[in-house]
PDB file of C-alpha atoms in Angstrom:
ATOM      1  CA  UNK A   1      21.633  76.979  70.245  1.00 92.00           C
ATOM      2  CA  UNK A   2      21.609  73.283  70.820  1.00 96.00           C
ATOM      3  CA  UNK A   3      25.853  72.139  71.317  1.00 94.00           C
ATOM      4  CA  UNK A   4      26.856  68.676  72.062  1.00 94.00           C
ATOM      5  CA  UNK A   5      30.311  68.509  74.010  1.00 95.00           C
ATOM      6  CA  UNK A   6      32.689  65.879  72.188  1.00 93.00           C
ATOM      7  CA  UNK A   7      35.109  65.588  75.139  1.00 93.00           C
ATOM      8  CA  UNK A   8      38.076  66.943  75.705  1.00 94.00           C
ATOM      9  CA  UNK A   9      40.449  67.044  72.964  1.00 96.00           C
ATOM     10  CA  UNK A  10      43.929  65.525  74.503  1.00 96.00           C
ATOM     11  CA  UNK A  11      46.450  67.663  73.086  1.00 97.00           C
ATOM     12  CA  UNK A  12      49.822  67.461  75.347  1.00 97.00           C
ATOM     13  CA  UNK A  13      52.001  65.194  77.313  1.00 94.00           C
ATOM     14  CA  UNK A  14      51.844  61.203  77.547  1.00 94.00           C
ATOM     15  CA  UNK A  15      48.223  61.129  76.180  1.00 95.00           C
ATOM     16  CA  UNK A  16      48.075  63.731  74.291  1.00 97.00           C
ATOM     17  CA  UNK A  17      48.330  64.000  70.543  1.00 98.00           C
ATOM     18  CA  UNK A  18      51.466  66.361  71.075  1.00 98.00           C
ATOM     19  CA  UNK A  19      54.160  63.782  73.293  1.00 96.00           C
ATOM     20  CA  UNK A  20      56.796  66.747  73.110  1.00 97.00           C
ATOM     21  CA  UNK A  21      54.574  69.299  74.705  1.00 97.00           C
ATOM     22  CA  UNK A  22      53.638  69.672  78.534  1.00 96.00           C
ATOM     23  CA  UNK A  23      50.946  72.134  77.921  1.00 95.00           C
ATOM     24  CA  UNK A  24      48.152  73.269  75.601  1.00 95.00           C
ATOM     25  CA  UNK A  25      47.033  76.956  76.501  1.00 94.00           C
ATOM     26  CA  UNK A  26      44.811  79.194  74.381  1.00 94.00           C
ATOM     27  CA  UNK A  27      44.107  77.081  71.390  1.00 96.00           C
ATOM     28  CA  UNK A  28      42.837  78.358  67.938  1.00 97.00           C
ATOM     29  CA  UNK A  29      40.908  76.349  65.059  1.00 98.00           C
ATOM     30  CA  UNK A  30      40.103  76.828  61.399  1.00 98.00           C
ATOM     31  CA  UNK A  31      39.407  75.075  58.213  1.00 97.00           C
ATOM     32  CA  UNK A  32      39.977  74.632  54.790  1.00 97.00           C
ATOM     33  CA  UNK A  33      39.678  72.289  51.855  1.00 97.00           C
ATOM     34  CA  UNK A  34      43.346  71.302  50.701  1.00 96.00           C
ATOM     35  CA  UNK A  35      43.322  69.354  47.447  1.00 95.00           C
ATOM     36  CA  UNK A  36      39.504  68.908  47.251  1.00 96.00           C
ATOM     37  CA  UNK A  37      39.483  67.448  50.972  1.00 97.00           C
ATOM     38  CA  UNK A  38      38.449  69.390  53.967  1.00 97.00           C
ATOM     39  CA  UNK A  39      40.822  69.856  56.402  1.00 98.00           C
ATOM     40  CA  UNK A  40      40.802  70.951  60.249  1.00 98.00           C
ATOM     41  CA  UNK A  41      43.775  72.600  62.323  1.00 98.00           C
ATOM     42  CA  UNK A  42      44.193  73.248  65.657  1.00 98.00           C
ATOM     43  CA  UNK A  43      47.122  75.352  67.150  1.00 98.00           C
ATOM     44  CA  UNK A  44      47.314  75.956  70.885  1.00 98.00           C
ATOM     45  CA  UNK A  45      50.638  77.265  72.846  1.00 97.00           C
ATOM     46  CA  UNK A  46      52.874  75.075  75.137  1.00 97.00           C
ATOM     47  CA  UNK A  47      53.127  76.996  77.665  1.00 93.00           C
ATOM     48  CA  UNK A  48      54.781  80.353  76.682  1.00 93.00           C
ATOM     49  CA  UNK A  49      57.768  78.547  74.785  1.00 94.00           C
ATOM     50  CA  UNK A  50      56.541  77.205  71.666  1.00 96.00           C
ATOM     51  CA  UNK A  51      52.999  76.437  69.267  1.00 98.00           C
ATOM     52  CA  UNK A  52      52.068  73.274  68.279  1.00 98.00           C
ATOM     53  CA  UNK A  53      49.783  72.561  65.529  1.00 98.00           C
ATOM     54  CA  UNK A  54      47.409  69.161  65.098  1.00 98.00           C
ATOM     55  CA  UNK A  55      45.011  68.311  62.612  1.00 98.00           C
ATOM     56  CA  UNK A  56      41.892  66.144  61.710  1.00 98.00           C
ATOM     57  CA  UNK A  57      39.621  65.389  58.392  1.00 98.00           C
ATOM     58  CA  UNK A  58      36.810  66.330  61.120  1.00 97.00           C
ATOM     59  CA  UNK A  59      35.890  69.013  63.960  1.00 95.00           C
ATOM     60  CA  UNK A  60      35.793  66.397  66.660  1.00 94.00           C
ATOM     61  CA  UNK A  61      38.600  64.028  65.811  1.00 95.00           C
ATOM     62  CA  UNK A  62      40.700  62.926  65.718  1.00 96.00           C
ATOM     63  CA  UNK A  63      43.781  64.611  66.347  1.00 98.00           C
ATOM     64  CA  UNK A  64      46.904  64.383  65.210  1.00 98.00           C
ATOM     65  CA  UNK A  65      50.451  65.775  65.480  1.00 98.00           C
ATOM     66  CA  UNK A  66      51.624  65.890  61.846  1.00 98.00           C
ATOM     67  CA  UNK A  67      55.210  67.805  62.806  1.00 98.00           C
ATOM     68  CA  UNK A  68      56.303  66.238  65.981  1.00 98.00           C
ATOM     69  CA  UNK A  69      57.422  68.812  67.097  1.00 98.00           C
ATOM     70  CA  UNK A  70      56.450  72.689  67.773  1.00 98.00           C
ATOM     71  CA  UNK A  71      55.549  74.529  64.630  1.00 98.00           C
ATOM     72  CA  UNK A  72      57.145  77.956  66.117  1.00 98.00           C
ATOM     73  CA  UNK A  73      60.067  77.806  68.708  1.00 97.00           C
ATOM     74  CA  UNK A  74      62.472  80.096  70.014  1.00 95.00           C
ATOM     75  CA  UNK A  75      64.841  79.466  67.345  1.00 96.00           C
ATOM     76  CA  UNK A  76      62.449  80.469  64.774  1.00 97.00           C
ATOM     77  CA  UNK A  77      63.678  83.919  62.652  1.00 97.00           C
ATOM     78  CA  UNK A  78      62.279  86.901  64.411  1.00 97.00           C
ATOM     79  CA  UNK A  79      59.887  85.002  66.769  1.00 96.00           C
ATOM     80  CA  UNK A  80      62.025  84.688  70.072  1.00 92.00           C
ATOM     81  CA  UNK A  81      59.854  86.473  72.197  1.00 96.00           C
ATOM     82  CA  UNK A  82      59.272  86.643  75.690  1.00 96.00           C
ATOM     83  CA  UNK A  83      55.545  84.924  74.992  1.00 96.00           C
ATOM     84  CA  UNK A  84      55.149  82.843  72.557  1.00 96.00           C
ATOM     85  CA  UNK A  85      51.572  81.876  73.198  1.00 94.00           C
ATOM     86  CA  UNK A  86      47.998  82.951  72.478  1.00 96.00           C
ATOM     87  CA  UNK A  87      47.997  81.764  68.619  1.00 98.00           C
ATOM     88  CA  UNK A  88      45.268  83.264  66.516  1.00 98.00           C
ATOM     89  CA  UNK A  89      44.741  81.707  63.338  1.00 98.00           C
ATOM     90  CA  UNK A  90      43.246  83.481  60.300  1.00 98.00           C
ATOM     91  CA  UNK A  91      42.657  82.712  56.463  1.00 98.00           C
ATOM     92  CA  UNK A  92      41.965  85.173  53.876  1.00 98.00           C
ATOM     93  CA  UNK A  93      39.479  85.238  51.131  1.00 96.00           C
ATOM     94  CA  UNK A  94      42.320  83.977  48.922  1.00 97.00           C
ATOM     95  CA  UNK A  95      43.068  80.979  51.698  1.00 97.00           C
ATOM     96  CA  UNK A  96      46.879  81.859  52.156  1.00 98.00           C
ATOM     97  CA  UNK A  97      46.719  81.527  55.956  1.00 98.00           C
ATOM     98  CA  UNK A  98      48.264  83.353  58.764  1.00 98.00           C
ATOM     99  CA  UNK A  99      49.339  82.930  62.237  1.00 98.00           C
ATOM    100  CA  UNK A 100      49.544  86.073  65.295  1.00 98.00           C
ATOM    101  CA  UNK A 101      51.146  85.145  68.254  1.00 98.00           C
ATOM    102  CA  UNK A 102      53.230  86.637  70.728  1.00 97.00           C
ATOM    103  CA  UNK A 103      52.907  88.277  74.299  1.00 97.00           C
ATOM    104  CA  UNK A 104      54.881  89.496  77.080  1.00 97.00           C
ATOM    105  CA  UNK A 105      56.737  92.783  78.457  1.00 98.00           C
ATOM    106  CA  UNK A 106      59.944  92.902  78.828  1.00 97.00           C
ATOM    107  CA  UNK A 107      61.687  94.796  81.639  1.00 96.00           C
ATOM    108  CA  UNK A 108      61.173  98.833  80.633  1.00 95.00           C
ATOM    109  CA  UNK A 109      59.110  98.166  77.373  1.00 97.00           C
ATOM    110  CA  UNK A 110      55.929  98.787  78.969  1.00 97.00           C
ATOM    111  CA  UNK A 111      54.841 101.093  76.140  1.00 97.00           C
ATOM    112  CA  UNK A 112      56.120  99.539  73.231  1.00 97.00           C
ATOM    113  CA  UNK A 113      57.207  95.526  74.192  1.00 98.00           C
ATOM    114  CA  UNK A 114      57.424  94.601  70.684  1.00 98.00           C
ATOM    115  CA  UNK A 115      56.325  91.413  71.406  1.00 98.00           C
ATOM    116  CA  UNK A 116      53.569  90.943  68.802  1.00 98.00           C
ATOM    117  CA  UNK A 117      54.147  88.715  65.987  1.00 98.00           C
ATOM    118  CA  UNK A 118      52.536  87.296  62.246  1.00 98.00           C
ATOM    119  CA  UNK A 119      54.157  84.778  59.986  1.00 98.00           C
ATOM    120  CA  UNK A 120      52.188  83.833  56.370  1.00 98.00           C
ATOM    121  CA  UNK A 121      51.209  79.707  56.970  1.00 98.00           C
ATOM    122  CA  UNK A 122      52.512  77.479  54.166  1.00 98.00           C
ATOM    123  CA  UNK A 123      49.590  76.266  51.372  1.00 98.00           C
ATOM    124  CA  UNK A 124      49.219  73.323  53.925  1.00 98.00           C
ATOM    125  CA  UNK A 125      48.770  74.952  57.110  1.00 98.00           C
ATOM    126  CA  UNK A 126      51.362  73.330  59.108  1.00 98.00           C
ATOM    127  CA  UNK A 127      54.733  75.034  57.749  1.00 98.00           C
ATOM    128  CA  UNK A 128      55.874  78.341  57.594  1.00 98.00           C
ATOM    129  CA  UNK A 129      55.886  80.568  54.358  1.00 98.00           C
ATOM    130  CA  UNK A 130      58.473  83.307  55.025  1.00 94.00           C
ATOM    131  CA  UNK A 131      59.622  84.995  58.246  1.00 97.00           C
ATOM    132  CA  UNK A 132      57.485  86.409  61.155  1.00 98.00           C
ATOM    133  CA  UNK A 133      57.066  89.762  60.776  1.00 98.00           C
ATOM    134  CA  UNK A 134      56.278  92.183  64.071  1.00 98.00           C
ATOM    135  CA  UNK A 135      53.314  94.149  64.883  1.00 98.00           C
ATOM    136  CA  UNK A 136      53.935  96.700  66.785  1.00 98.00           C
ATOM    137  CA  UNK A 137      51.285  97.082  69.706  1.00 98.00           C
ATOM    138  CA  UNK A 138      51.370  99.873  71.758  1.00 98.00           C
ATOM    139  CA  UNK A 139      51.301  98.233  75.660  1.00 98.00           C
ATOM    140  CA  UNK A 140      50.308  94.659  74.303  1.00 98.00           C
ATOM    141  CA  UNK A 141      50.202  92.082  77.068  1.00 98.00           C
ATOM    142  CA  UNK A 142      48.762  88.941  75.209  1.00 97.00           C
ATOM    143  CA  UNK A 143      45.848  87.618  73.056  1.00 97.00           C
ATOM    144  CA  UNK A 144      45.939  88.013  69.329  1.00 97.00           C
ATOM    145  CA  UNK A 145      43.175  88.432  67.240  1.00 98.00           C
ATOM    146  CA  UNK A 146      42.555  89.304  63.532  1.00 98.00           C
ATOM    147  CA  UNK A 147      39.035  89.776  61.810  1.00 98.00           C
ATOM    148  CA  UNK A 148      38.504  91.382  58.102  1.00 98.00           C
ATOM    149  CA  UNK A 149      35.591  93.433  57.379  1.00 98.00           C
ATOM    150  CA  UNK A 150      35.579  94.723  53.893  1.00 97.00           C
ATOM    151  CA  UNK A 151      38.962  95.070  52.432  1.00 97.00           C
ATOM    152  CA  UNK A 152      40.467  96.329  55.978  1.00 98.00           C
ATOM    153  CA  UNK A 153      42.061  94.107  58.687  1.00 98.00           C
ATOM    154  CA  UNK A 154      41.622  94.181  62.256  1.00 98.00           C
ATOM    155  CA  UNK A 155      44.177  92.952  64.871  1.00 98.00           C
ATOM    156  CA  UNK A 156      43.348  92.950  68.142  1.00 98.00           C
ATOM    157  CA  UNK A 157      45.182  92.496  71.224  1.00 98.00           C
ATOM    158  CA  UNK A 158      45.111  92.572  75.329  1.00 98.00           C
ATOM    159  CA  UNK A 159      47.230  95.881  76.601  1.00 98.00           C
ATOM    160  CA  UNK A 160      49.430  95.194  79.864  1.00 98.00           C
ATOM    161  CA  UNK A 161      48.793  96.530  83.372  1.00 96.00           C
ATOM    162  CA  UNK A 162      51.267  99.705  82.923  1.00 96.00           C
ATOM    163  CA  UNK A 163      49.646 101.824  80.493  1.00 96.00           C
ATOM    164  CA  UNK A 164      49.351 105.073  83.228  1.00 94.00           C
ATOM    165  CA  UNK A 165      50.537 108.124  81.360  1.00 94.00           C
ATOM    166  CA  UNK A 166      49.399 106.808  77.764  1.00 95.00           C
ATOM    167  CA  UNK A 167      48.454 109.514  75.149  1.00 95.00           C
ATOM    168  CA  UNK A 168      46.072 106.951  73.386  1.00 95.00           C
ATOM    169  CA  UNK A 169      43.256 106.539  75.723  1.00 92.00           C
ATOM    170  CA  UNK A 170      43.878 103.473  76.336  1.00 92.00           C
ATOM    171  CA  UNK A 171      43.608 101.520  79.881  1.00 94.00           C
ATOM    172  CA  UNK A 172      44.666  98.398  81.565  1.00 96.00           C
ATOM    173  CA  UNK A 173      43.779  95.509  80.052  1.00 97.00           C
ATOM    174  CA  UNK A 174      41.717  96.581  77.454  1.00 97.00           C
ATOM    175  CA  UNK A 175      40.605  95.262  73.926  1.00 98.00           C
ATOM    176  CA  UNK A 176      42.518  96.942  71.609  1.00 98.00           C
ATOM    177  CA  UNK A 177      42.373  97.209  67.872  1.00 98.00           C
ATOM    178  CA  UNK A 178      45.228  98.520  65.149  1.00 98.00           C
ATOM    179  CA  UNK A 179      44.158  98.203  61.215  1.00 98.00           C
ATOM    180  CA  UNK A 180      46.166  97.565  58.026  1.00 98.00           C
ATOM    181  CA  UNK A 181      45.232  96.978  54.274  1.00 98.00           C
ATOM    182  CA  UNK A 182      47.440  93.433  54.497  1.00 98.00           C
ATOM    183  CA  UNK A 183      47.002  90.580  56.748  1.00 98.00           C
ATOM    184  CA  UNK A 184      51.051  90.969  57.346  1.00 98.00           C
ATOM    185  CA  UNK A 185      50.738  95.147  58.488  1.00 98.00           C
ATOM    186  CA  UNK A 186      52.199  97.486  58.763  1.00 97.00           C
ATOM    187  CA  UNK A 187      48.650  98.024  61.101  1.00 98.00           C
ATOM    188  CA  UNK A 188      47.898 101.219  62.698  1.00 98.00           C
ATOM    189  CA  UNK A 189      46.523 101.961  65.954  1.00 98.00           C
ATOM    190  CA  UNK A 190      42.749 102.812  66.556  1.00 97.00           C
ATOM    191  CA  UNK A 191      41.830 102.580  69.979  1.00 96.00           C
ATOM    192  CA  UNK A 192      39.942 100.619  72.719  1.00 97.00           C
ATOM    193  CA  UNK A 193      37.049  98.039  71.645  1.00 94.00           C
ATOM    194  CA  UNK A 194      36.176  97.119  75.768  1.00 93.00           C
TER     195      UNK A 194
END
């Protein structure tokens, strides 16, 4: 009920925490205790070309860049899509973390764009454990999400502006949600959320 605003946290360009980045869109935080410490991590999306990752011993600051550099880029195995923004950050009961990102429609993929991705986070949060697997999202536009309730996962996404003619029910820009047994898929679609 009762927030106090901390100020903006400078993330990009000259005076930002990030020098190599020009923009910090959509950002996503977590925690966790590495090695007995407790640790914070934000990731955010330059632009659509790239996410960066900081981190801090403490919610409010303050920030650092502990890479240098973007944390996924276009040269990164099976994440050159045409979006890569809107990072959504998750970490399982078991703390392995993971990372959704992704976005975008490429000319003619309206239904299926394939542009959906999740790669398992290293142990500390700011390196990449394996290679970024896709989700496939029928009509996904942008704006990853994952939840767990019970043993069952829940990604959600933002459809595109072309779904007329869909057999799923679903609409233009809508909430949609797809469920898996692993954090990594294979996830299923469900339906519409809002």
């Amino acid at each position: 009920v009762n927030w106090t605003d901390h100020g903006i946290i400078k993330v990009a360009g000259s005076d930002g925490a990030s020098k190599w980045a020009s923009n910090s869109w959509a950002p996503a935080a977590a925690h966790k205790t590495i090695n007995g410490k407790e640790k914070f991590f934000l990731y955010f999306a330059n632009n659509a070309s790239g996410i960066g990752v900081l981190t801090s011993d403490s919610p409010t600051g303050p920030w650092t860049d502990p890479l240098g550099k973007a944390l996924i880029s276009r040269s990164t195995p099976n994440a050159n899509v045409t979006w890569l923004f809107d990072p959504a950050v998750f970490i399982d009961t078991d703390g392995t973390g993971y990372l959704y990102f992704g976005g975008g429609v490429p000319e003619g993929q309206n239904a299926n764009p394939k542009t959906a991705r999740v790669v398992k986070l290293g142990a500390d949060m700011i390196s990449l454990s394996g290679t970024a697997q896709l989700i496939d999202a029928p009509y996904i536009f942008e704006d990853s999400g994952m939840n767990k309730i019970g043993n069952t996962y829940y990604y959600s996404y933002c459809s595109n502006w072309n779904t007329g003619g869909n057999t799923l029910g679903l609409s233009n820009a809508a909430i949609c949600y797809m469920t898996s047994s692993s954090p990594m898929g294979p996830f299923t679609y469900k339906g519409v959320m809002f």
